[in-house]
Short mmCIF file of C-alpha atoms and ligand atoms in Angstrom, two decimals:
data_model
loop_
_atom_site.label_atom_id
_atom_site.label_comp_id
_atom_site.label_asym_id
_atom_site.label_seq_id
_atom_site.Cartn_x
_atom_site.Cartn_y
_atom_site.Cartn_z
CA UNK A 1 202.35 71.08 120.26
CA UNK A 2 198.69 69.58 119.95
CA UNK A 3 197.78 67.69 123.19
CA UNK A 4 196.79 64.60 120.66
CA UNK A 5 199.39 61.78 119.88
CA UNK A 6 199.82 59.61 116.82
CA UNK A 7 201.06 55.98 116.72
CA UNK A 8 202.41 54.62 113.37
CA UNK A 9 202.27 51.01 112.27
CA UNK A 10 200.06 48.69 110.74
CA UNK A 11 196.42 48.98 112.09
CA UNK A 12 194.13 46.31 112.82
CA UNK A 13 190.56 45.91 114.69
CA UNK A 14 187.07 44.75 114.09
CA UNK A 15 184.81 47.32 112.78
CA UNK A 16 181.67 48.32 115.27
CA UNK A 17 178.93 46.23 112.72
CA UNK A 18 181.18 42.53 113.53
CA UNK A 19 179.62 40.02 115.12
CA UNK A 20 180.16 35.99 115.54
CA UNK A 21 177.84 35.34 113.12
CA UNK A 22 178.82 37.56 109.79
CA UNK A 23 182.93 37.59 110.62
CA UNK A 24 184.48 36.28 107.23
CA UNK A 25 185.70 32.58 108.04
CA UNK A 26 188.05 32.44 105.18
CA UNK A 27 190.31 34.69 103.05
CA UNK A 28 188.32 35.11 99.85
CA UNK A 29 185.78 36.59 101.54
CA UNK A 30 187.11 39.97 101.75
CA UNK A 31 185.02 42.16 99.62
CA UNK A 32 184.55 45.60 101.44
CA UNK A 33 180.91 44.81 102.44
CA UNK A 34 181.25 41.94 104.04
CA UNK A 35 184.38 42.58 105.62
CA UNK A 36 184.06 43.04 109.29
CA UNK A 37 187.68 44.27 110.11
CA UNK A 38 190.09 46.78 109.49
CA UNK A 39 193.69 46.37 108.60
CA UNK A 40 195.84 48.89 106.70
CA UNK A 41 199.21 48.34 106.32
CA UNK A 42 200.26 51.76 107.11
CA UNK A 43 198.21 53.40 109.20
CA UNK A 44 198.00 56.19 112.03
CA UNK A 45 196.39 55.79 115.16
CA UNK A 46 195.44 58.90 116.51
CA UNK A 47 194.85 59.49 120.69
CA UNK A 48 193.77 62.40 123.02
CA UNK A 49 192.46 62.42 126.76
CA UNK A 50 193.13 58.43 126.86
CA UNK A 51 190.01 58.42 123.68
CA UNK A 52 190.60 57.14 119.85
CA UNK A 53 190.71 60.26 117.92
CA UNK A 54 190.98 58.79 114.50
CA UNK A 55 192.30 55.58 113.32
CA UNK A 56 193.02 55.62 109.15
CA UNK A 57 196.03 55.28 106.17
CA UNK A 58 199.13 56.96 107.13
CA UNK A 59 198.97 58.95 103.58
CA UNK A 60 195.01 59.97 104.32
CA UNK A 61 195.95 61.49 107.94
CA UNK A 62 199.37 62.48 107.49
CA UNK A 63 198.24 66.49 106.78
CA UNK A 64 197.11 66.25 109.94
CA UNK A 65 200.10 65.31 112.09
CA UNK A 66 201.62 68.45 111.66
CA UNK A 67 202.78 69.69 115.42
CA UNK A 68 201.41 66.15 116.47
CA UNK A 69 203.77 63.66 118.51
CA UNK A 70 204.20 60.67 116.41
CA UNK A 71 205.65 57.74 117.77
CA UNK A 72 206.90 55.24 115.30
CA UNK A 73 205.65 51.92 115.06
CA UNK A 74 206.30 51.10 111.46
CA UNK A 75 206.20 47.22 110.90
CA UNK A 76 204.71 46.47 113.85
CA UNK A 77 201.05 45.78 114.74
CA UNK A 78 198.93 48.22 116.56
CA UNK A 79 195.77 46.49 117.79
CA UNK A 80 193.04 46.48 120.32
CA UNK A 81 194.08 45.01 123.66
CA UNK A 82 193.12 41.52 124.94
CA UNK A 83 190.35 40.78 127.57
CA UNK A 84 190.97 38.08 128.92
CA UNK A 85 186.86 36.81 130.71
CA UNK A 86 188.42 34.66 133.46
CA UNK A 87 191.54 34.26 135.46
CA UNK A 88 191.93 34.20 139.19
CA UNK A 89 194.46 37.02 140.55
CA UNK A 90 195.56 35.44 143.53
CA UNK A 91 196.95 32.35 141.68
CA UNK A 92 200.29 33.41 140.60
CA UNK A 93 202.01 31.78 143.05
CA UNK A 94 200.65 27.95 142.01
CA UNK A 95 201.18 28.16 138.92
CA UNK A 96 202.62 24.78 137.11
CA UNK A 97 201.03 22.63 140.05
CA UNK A 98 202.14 18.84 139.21
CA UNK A 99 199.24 15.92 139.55
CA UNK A 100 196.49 17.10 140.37
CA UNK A 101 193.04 17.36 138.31
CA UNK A 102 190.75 19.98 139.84
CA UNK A 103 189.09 19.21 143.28
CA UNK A 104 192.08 18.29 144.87
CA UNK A 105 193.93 20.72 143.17
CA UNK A 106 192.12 23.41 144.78
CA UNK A 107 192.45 21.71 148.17
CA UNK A 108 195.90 20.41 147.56
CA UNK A 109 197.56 23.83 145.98
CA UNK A 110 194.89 26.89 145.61
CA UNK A 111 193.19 27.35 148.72
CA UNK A 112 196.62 27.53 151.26
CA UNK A 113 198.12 29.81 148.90
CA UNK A 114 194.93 32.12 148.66
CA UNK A 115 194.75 32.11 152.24
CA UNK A 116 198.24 34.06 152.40
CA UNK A 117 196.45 36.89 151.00
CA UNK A 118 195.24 37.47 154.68
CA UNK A 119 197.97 39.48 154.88
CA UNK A 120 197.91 43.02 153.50
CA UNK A 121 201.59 43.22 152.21
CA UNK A 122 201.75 40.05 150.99
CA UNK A 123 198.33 40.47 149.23
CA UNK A 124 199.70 43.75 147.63
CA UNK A 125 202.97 42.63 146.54
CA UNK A 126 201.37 39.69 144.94
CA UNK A 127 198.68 41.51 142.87
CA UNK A 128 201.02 44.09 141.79
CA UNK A 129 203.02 41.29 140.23
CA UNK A 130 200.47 39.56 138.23
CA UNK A 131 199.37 42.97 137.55
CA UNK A 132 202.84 43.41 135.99
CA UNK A 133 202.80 40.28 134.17
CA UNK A 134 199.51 40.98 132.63
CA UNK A 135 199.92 43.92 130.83
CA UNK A 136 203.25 42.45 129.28
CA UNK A 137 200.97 40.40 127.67
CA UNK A 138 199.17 43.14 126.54
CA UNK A 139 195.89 42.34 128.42
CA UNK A 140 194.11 45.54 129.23
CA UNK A 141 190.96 44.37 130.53
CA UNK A 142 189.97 41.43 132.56
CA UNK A 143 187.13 39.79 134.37
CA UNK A 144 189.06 38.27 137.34
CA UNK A 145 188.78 36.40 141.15
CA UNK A 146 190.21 39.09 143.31
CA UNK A 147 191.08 37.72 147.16
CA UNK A 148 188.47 36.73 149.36
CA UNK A 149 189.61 39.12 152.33
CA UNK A 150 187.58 42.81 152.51
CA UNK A 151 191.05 44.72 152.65
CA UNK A 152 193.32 42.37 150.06
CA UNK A 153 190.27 42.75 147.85
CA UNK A 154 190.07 46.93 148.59
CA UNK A 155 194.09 47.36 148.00
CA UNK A 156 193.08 45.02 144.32
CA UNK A 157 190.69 47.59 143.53
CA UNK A 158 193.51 50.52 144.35
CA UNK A 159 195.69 49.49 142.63
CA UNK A 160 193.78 48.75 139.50
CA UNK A 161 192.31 52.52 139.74
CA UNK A 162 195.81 53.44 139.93
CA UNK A 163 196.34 51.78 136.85
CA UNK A 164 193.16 53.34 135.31
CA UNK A 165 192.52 50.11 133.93
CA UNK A 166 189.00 49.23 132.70
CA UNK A 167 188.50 45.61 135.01
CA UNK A 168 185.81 43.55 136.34
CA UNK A 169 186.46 42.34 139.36
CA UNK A 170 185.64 41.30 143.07
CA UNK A 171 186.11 39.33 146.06
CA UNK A 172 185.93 35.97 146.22
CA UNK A 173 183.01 34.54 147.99
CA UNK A 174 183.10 30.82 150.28
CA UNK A 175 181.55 29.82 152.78
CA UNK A 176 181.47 26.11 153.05
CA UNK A 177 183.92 23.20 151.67
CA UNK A 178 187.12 24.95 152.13
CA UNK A 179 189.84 25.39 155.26
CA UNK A 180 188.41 27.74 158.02
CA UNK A 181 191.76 30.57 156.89
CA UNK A 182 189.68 30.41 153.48
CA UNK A 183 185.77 31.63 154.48
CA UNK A 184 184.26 33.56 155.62
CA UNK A 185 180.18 33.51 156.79
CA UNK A 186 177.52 34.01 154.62
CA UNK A 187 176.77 37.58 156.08
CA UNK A 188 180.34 38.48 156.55
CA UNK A 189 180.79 37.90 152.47
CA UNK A 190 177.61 39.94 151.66
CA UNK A 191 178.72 42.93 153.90
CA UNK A 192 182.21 42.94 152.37
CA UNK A 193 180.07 42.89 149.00
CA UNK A 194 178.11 45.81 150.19
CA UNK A 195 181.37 47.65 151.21
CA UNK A 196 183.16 47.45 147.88
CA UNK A 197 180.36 47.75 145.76
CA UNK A 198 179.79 51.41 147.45
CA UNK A 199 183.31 51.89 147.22
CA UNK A 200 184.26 50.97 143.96
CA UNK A 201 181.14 49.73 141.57
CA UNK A 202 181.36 52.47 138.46
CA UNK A 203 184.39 53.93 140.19
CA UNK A 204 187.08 54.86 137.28
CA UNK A 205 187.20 52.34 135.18
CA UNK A 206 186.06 49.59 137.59
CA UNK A 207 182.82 47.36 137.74
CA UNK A 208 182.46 45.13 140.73
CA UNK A 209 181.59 41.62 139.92
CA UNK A 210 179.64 39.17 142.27
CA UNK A 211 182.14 36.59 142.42
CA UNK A 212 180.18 32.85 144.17
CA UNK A 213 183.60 30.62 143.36
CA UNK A 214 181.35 27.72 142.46
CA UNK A 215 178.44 25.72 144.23
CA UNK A 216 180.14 23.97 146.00
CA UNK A 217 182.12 26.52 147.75
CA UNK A 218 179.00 27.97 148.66
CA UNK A 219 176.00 27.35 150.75
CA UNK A 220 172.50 27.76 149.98
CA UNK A 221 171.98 30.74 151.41
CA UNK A 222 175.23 32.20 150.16
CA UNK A 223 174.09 31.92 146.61
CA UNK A 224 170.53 33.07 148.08
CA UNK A 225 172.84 36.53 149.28
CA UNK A 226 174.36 36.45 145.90
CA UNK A 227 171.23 36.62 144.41
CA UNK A 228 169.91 39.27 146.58
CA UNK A 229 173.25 41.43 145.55
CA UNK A 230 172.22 41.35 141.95
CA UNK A 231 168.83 42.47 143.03
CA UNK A 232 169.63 45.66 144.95
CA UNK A 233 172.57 46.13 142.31
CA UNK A 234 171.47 44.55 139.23
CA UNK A 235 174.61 46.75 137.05
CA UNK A 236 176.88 44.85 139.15
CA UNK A 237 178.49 41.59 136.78
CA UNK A 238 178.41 38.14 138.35
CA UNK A 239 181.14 35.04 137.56
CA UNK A 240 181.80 31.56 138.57
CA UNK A 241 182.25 28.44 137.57
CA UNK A 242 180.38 25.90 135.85
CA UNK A 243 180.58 21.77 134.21
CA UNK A 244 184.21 22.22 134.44
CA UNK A 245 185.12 18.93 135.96
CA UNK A 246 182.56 15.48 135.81
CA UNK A 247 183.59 14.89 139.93
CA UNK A 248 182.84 18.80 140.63
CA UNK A 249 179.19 18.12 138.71
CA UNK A 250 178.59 14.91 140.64
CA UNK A 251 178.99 16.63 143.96
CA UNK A 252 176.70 19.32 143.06
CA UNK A 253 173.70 16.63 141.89
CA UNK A 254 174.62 15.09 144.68
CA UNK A 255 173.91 18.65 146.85
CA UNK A 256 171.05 19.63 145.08
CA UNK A 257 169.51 16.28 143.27
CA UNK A 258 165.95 18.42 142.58
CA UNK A 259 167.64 20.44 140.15
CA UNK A 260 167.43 20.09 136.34
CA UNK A 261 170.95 20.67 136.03
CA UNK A 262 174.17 22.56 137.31
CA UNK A 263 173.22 25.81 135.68
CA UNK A 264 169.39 25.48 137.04
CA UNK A 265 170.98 25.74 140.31
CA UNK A 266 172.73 29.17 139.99
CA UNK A 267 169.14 30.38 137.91
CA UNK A 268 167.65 28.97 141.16
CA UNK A 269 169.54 31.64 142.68
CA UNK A 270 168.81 34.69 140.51
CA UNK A 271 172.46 34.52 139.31
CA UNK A 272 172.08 33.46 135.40
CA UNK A 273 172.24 36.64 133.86
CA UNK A 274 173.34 38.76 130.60
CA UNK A 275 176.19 39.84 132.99
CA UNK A 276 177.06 36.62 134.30
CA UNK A 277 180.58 34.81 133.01
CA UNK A 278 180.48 31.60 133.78
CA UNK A 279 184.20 29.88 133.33
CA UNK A 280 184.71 26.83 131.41
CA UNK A 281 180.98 25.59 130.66
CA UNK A 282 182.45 22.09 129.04
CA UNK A 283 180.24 19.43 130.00
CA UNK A 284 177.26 21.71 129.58
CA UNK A 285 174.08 19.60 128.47
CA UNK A 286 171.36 20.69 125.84
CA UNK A 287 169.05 22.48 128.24
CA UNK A 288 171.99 24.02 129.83
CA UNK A 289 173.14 25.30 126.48
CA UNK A 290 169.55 27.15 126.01
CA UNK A 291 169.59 28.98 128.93
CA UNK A 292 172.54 30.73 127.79
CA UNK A 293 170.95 31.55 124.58
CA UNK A 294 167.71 32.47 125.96
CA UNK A 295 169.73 34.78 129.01
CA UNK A 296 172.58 35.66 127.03
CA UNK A 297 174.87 34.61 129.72
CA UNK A 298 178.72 34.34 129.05
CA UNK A 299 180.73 31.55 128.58
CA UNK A 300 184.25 32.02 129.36
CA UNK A 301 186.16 28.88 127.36
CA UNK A 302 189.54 28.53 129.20
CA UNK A 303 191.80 25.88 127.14
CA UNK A 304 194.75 26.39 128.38
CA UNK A 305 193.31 25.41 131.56
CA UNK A 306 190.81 22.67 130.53
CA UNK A 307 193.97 21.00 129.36
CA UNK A 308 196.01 21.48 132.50
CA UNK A 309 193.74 19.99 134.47
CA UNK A 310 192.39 17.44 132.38
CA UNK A 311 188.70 19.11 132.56
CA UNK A 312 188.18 18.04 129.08
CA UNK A 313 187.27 19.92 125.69
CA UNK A 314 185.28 22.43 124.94
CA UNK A 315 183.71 22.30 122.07
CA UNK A 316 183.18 25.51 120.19
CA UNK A 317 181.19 23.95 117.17
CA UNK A 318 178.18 22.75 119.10
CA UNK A 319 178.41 25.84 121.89
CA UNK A 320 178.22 28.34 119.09
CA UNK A 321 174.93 26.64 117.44
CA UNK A 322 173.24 28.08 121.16
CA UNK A 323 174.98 31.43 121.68
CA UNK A 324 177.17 33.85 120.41
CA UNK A 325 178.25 35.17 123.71
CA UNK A 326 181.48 32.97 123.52
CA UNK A 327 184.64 34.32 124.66
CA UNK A 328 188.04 33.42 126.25
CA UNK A 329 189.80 33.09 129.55
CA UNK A 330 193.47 32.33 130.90
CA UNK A 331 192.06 31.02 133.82
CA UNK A 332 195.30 32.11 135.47
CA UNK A 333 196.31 29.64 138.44
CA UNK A 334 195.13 26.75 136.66
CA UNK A 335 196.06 28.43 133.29
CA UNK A 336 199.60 28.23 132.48
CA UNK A 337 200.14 31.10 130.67
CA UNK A 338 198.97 34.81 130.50
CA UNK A 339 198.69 35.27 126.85
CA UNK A 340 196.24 35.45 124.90
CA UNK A 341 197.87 34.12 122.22
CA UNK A 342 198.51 30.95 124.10
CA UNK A 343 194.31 31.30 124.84
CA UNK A 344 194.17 31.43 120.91
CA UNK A 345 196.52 28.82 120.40
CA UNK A 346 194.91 25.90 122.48
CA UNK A 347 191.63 27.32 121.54
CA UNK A 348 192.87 26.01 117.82
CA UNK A 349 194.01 22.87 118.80
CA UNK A 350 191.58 21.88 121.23
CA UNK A 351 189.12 22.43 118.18
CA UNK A 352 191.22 20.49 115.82
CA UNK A 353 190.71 17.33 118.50
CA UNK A 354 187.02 17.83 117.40
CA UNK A 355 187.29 18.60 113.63
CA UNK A 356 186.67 22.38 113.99
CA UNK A 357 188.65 24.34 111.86
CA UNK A 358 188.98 27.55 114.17
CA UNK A 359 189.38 30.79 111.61
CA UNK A 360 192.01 33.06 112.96
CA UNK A 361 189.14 35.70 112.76
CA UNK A 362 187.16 34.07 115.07
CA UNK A 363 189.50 33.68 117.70
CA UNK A 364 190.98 37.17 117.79
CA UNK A 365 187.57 38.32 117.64
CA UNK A 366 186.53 36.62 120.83
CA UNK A 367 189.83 37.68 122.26
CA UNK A 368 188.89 41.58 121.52
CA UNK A 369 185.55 43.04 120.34
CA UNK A 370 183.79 40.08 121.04
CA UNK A 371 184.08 39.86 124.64
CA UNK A 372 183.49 43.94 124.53
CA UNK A 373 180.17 43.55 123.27
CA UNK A 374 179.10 39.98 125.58
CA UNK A 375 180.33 42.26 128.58
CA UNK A 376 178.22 45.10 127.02
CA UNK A 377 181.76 47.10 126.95
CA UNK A 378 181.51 47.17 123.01
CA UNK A 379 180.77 51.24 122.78
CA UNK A 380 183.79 51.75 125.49
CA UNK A 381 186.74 49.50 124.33
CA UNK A 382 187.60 46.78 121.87
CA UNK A 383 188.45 48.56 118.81
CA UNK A 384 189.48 52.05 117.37
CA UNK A 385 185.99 53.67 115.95
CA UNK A 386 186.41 57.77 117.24
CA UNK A 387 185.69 58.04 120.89
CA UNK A 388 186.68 54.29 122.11
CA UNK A 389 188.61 53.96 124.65
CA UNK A 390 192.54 53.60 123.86
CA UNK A 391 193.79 50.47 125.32
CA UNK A 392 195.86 49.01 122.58
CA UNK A 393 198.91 46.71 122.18
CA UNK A 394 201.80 47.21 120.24
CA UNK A 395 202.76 43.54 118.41
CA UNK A 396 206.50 43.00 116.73
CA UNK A 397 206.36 39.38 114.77
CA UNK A 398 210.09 40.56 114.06
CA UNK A 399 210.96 40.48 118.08
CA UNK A 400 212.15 36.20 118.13
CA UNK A 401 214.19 34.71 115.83
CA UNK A 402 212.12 32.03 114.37
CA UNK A 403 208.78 33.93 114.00
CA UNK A 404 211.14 36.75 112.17
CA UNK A 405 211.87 34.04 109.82
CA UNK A 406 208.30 32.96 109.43
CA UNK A 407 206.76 36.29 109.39
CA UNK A 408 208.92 36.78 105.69
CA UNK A 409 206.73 34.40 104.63
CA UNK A 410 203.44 35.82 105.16
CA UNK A 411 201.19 37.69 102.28
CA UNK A 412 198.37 39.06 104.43
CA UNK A 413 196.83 40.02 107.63
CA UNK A 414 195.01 36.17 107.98
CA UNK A 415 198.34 34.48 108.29
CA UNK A 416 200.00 37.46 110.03
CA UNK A 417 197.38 36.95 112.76
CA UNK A 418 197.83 33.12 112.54
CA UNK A 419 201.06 32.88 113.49
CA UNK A 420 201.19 35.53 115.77
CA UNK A 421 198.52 33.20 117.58
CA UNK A 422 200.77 29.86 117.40
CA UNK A 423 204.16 31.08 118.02
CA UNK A 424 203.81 34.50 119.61
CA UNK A 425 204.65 35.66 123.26
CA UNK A 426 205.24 38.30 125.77
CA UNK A 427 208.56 38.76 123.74
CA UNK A 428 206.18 39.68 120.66
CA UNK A 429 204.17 42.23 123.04
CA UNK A 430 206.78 45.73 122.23
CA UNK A 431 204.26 47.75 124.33
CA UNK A 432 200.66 47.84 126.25
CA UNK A 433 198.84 51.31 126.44
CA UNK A 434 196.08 51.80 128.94
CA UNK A 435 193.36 54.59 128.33
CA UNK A 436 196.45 56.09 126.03
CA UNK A 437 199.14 55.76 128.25
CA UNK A 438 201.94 53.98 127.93
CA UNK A 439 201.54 50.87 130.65
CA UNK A 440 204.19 48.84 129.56
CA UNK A 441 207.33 49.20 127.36
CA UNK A 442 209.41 46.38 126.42
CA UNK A 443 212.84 46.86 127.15
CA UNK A 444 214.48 44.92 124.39
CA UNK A 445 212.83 47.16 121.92
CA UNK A 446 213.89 50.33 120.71
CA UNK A 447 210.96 52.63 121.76
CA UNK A 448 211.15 56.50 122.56
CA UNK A 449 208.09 56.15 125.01
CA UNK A 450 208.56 56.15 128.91
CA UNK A 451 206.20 53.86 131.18
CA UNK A 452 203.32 56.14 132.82
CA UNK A 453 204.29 56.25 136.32
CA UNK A 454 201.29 56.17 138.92
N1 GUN B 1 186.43 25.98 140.41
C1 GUN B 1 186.32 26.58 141.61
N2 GUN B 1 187.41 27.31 141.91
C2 GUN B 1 188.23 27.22 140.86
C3 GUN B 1 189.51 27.75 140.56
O1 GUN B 1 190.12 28.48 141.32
N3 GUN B 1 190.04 27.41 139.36
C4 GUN B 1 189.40 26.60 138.47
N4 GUN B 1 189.98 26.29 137.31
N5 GUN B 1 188.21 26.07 138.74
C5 GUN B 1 187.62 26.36 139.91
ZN1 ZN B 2 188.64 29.71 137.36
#
C-alpha cells in the first residue's frame, strides 16, 4: 500500500492567482480565465506526509489510486479549512452573557472568568474544550487570545503542538484597568513574552503573537514593551483591538488626547504592522482607514460579535475601497457561535443593513485563502495547489433535514456555498483533518476514518 491517501467528493478552493479584487462577484462570470476557484463535482483529493499531493477530476486521477487508500466522500464537500482571525480562547465559559454592551461586559463577565485560568487544571481542561469545539466546526487555524498566566498560556501552546495545528497565538497582556487576579506588571508580561516566544515562536506549526488586549488595558509603557517585542522579534504577529465600541474610543481620547486617532496610538507604539490583526475596526475614521492600506495591517471583522454586543456595523463596502487585507473573526466569548458559517452568515446580513450585496465568493474567500495570504500563510495553507498544507473540512448539506431539502434545489457551486453559509452548522461539518489527519469525525455520519489520537 502507497503511504499517500485519497479523499473522494466534490472539491472546492480558491486557486493560488485569487485575490479580493479579481474574485468573480456573480455567476456569469465563470469563464476559465477569470475564474479564481476550483470546484469539480467529482474530484480526488490526494494527501501524503500531512502535504496536498494532487487535487483534480476523479476520472483524470483515478489510474492513479491503484494500491491508494481512498476514503469516500462522494456528495459531500471537501474544502479548505476555516481561519477564523480573532476569537479569545479563554471565553468559553461566558458565552451568551445577558445585558451587557462591551466595557462592562468585560468587567461584569470576562475578566473573573479569565482569572480562573490561574489555575493550571482548570486552564487545561478549559482550552482542551474549546479546542474540541473548534475543530467540529472545522476551523483549522486561528489567530486567538490565549490566557494571560505564563503556565496556562505554555500548557495552550502544548496542547496546540499536540494537535499539530497551524495557530497564532499568545498570552494575553494587561496591566492597568482590570482586577489585580487579572495583571500582571509591565515587566512581568514582557518576560513571559520573552519565555514563550523562545519556547514556542516557529515551533511546529505555531507562531507567537504579541497579544496588547486593547489600550486601555494597557499602560504606556506596556505598549512601549510591546513595541520593543516586535523589534527584537519582528516575525512574531501582533493583535488587539480597535474602534470596537464609541465608550471604549472615548476613554482612549480621553487617555491619550495628542493623538490623531485610536490607531495613531498603537503606530505610536511600533505595533501597526503587516502582521498586526486588529479585531473589529468599525468606527474606524478616514485616516485610520489609510494606515491600513498604506501598512497592510489586518482587519479582523467579527459580526457575530459586533451584533452581540451592540458595537455596531461594519461596513465592508467602504473598508474594502482602503484595503484588501479584510478577513473574519468569531470573536469567541463575545461571539456566539464558532462557525464560520455563522461568521459568513451575519457578515451577509450585517451588509444587507448597508445595501451591500455580499457575493458568497467573497465571504468564503475571506474565510479561507484570504486570510492565508493577509497572514502571509497563503504558500502554507488555504487551498489544495501540490505541496499546501492539508487542513481541510469535510461538508455534508445532506446531514439536517431542512438544508437536505434545500440542497435538491441547488444547480451550482454559488448557491451550494450560499446556503451552506445561511443554514449550515457543526451538524453539516462530517469531518476536520489537520496537516492530513483526521482531527475530528462526526459521529452521526457513516465514516470509515478513526480520530488521530495524540
Ligand atoms: N476589547 C478588549 N477585550 C476584549 C474582549 O475580550 N472581547 C471583545 N469583544 N472586545 C474586547
Ligand atoms: Zn476580541
Amino acid at each position: 500500500m502507497s503511504d499517500k491517501t485519497a479523499y473522494r467528493g466534490s472539491i472546492f478552493y480558491f486557486k493560488d492567482t485569487a485575490t479580493m479584487a479579481n474574485l468573480p462577484v456573480n455567476k456569469d462570470q465563470q469563464s476559465e480565465t477569470d475564474r479564481q476557484y476550483v470546484y469539480i463535482e467529482d474530484g480526488v483529493l490526494i494527501v501524503e506526509a500531512g502535504k496536498v499531493v494532487e487535487a483534480g477530476s476523479y476520472s483524470s486521477l483515478k489510474n492513479k489510486l491503484t494500491n491508494v487508500k481512498t476514503v469516500d466522500y462522494k456528495g459531500k464537500l471537501i474544502t479548505p479549512g476555516f481561519i477564523d482571525t480573532h476569537q479569545h480562547a479563554t471565553q468559553s465559559a461566558i458565552v451568551a452573557a445577558y445585558g451587557d454592551k462591551l466595557l462592562e461586559w468585560l468587567d461584569n463577565y470576562v475578566f473573573p472568568s479569565e482569572s480562573t485560568y490561574s489555575d493550571d487544571a482548570t486552564a487545561k481542561k478549559e482550552l482542551n474544550f474549546f479546542l474540541d469545539q473548534l475543530v467540529k466546526n472545522g476551523t483549522t487555524t486561528a489567530v486567538s487570545y490565549g490566557p494571560l498566566f505564563y503556565s496556562a498560556a505554555d500548557i495552550f501552546f502544548a496542547e496546540l503542538q499536540k494537535r499539530n495545528m497551524r495557530f497564532i497565538t499568545g498570552n494575553i497582556i494587561m496591566d492597568e484597568n482590570a482586577p489585580d487576579t487579572l495583571k500582571l506588571t509591565a515587566q512581568e508580561n514582557y518576560d513571559n513574552s520573552k519565555k514563550l516566544i523562545a519556547k514556542w515562536n516557529n515551533k511546529s506549526r505555531l507562531s507567537y503573537c504579541i497579544s496588547p488586549r486593547f489600550a486601555l488595558a494597557c499602560s504606556a509603557k506596556m505598549l512601549e514593551l510591546c513595541g520593543a517585542l516586535k523589534k527584537e522579534h519582528p516575525d512574531c504577529y501582533i493583535q488587539t483591538h480597535l474602534d470596537e465600541n464609541v465608550n471604549e474610543i472615548a476613554a482612549v481620547k480621553k487617555l491619550y488626547p495628542k493623538s490623531k486617532s485610536y490607531m495613531d496610538v498603537y503606530d505610536s507604539f511600533g505595533l501597526v504592522t503587516d502582521r498586526t490583526v486588529f479585531g473589529h475596526c468599525i468606527h474606524t475614521t478616514d485616516e485610520e482607514l489609510k494606515l491600513f492600506q498604506k501598512s497592510n495591517a489586518i482587519i479582523s471583522w467579527c459580526p457575530l460579535s459586533n451584533n452581540f454586543l451592540g458595537s455596531g456595523l461594519f461596513n465592508f463596502g467602504r473598508a474594502s475601497k482602503f484595503t484588501d487585507k479584510i478577513t473574519l473573526g468569531t470573536d469567541w466569548g463575545a461571539g456566539n457561535c464558532l462557525s464560520m458559517f455563522a461568521v459568513m452568515d451575519d457578515a451577509y446580513k450585517v451588509s444587507m443593513l448597508n445595501s451591500v450585496k455580499l457575493p458568497s465568493m467573497v465571504r468564503w474567500y475571506m474565510a479561507t485563502f484570504g486570510a492565508a495570504k493577509a497572514l502571509h500563510l497563503g504558500e502554507k495553507i488555504g487551498n489544495f495547489t501540490p505541496g499546501k498544507e492539508a487542513d481541510f473540512v469535510v461538508i455534508d448539506a445532506d446531514a439536517t433535514p431542512y438544508l437536505k431539502y434545500r440542497h435538491q434545489k441547488v444547480t451550482d457551486i454559488w448557491e451550494l456555498l450560499f446556503i451552506l453559509m445561511t443554514l449550515g452548522s457543526e451538524e453539516n461539518i462530517t469531518a476536520t483533518y489537520i496537516y492530513g489527519k483526521p482531527a475530528y469525525i462526526n459521529a452521526n455520519a457513516n465514516v470509515a476514518e478513526t480520530v488521530n489520537t495524540y
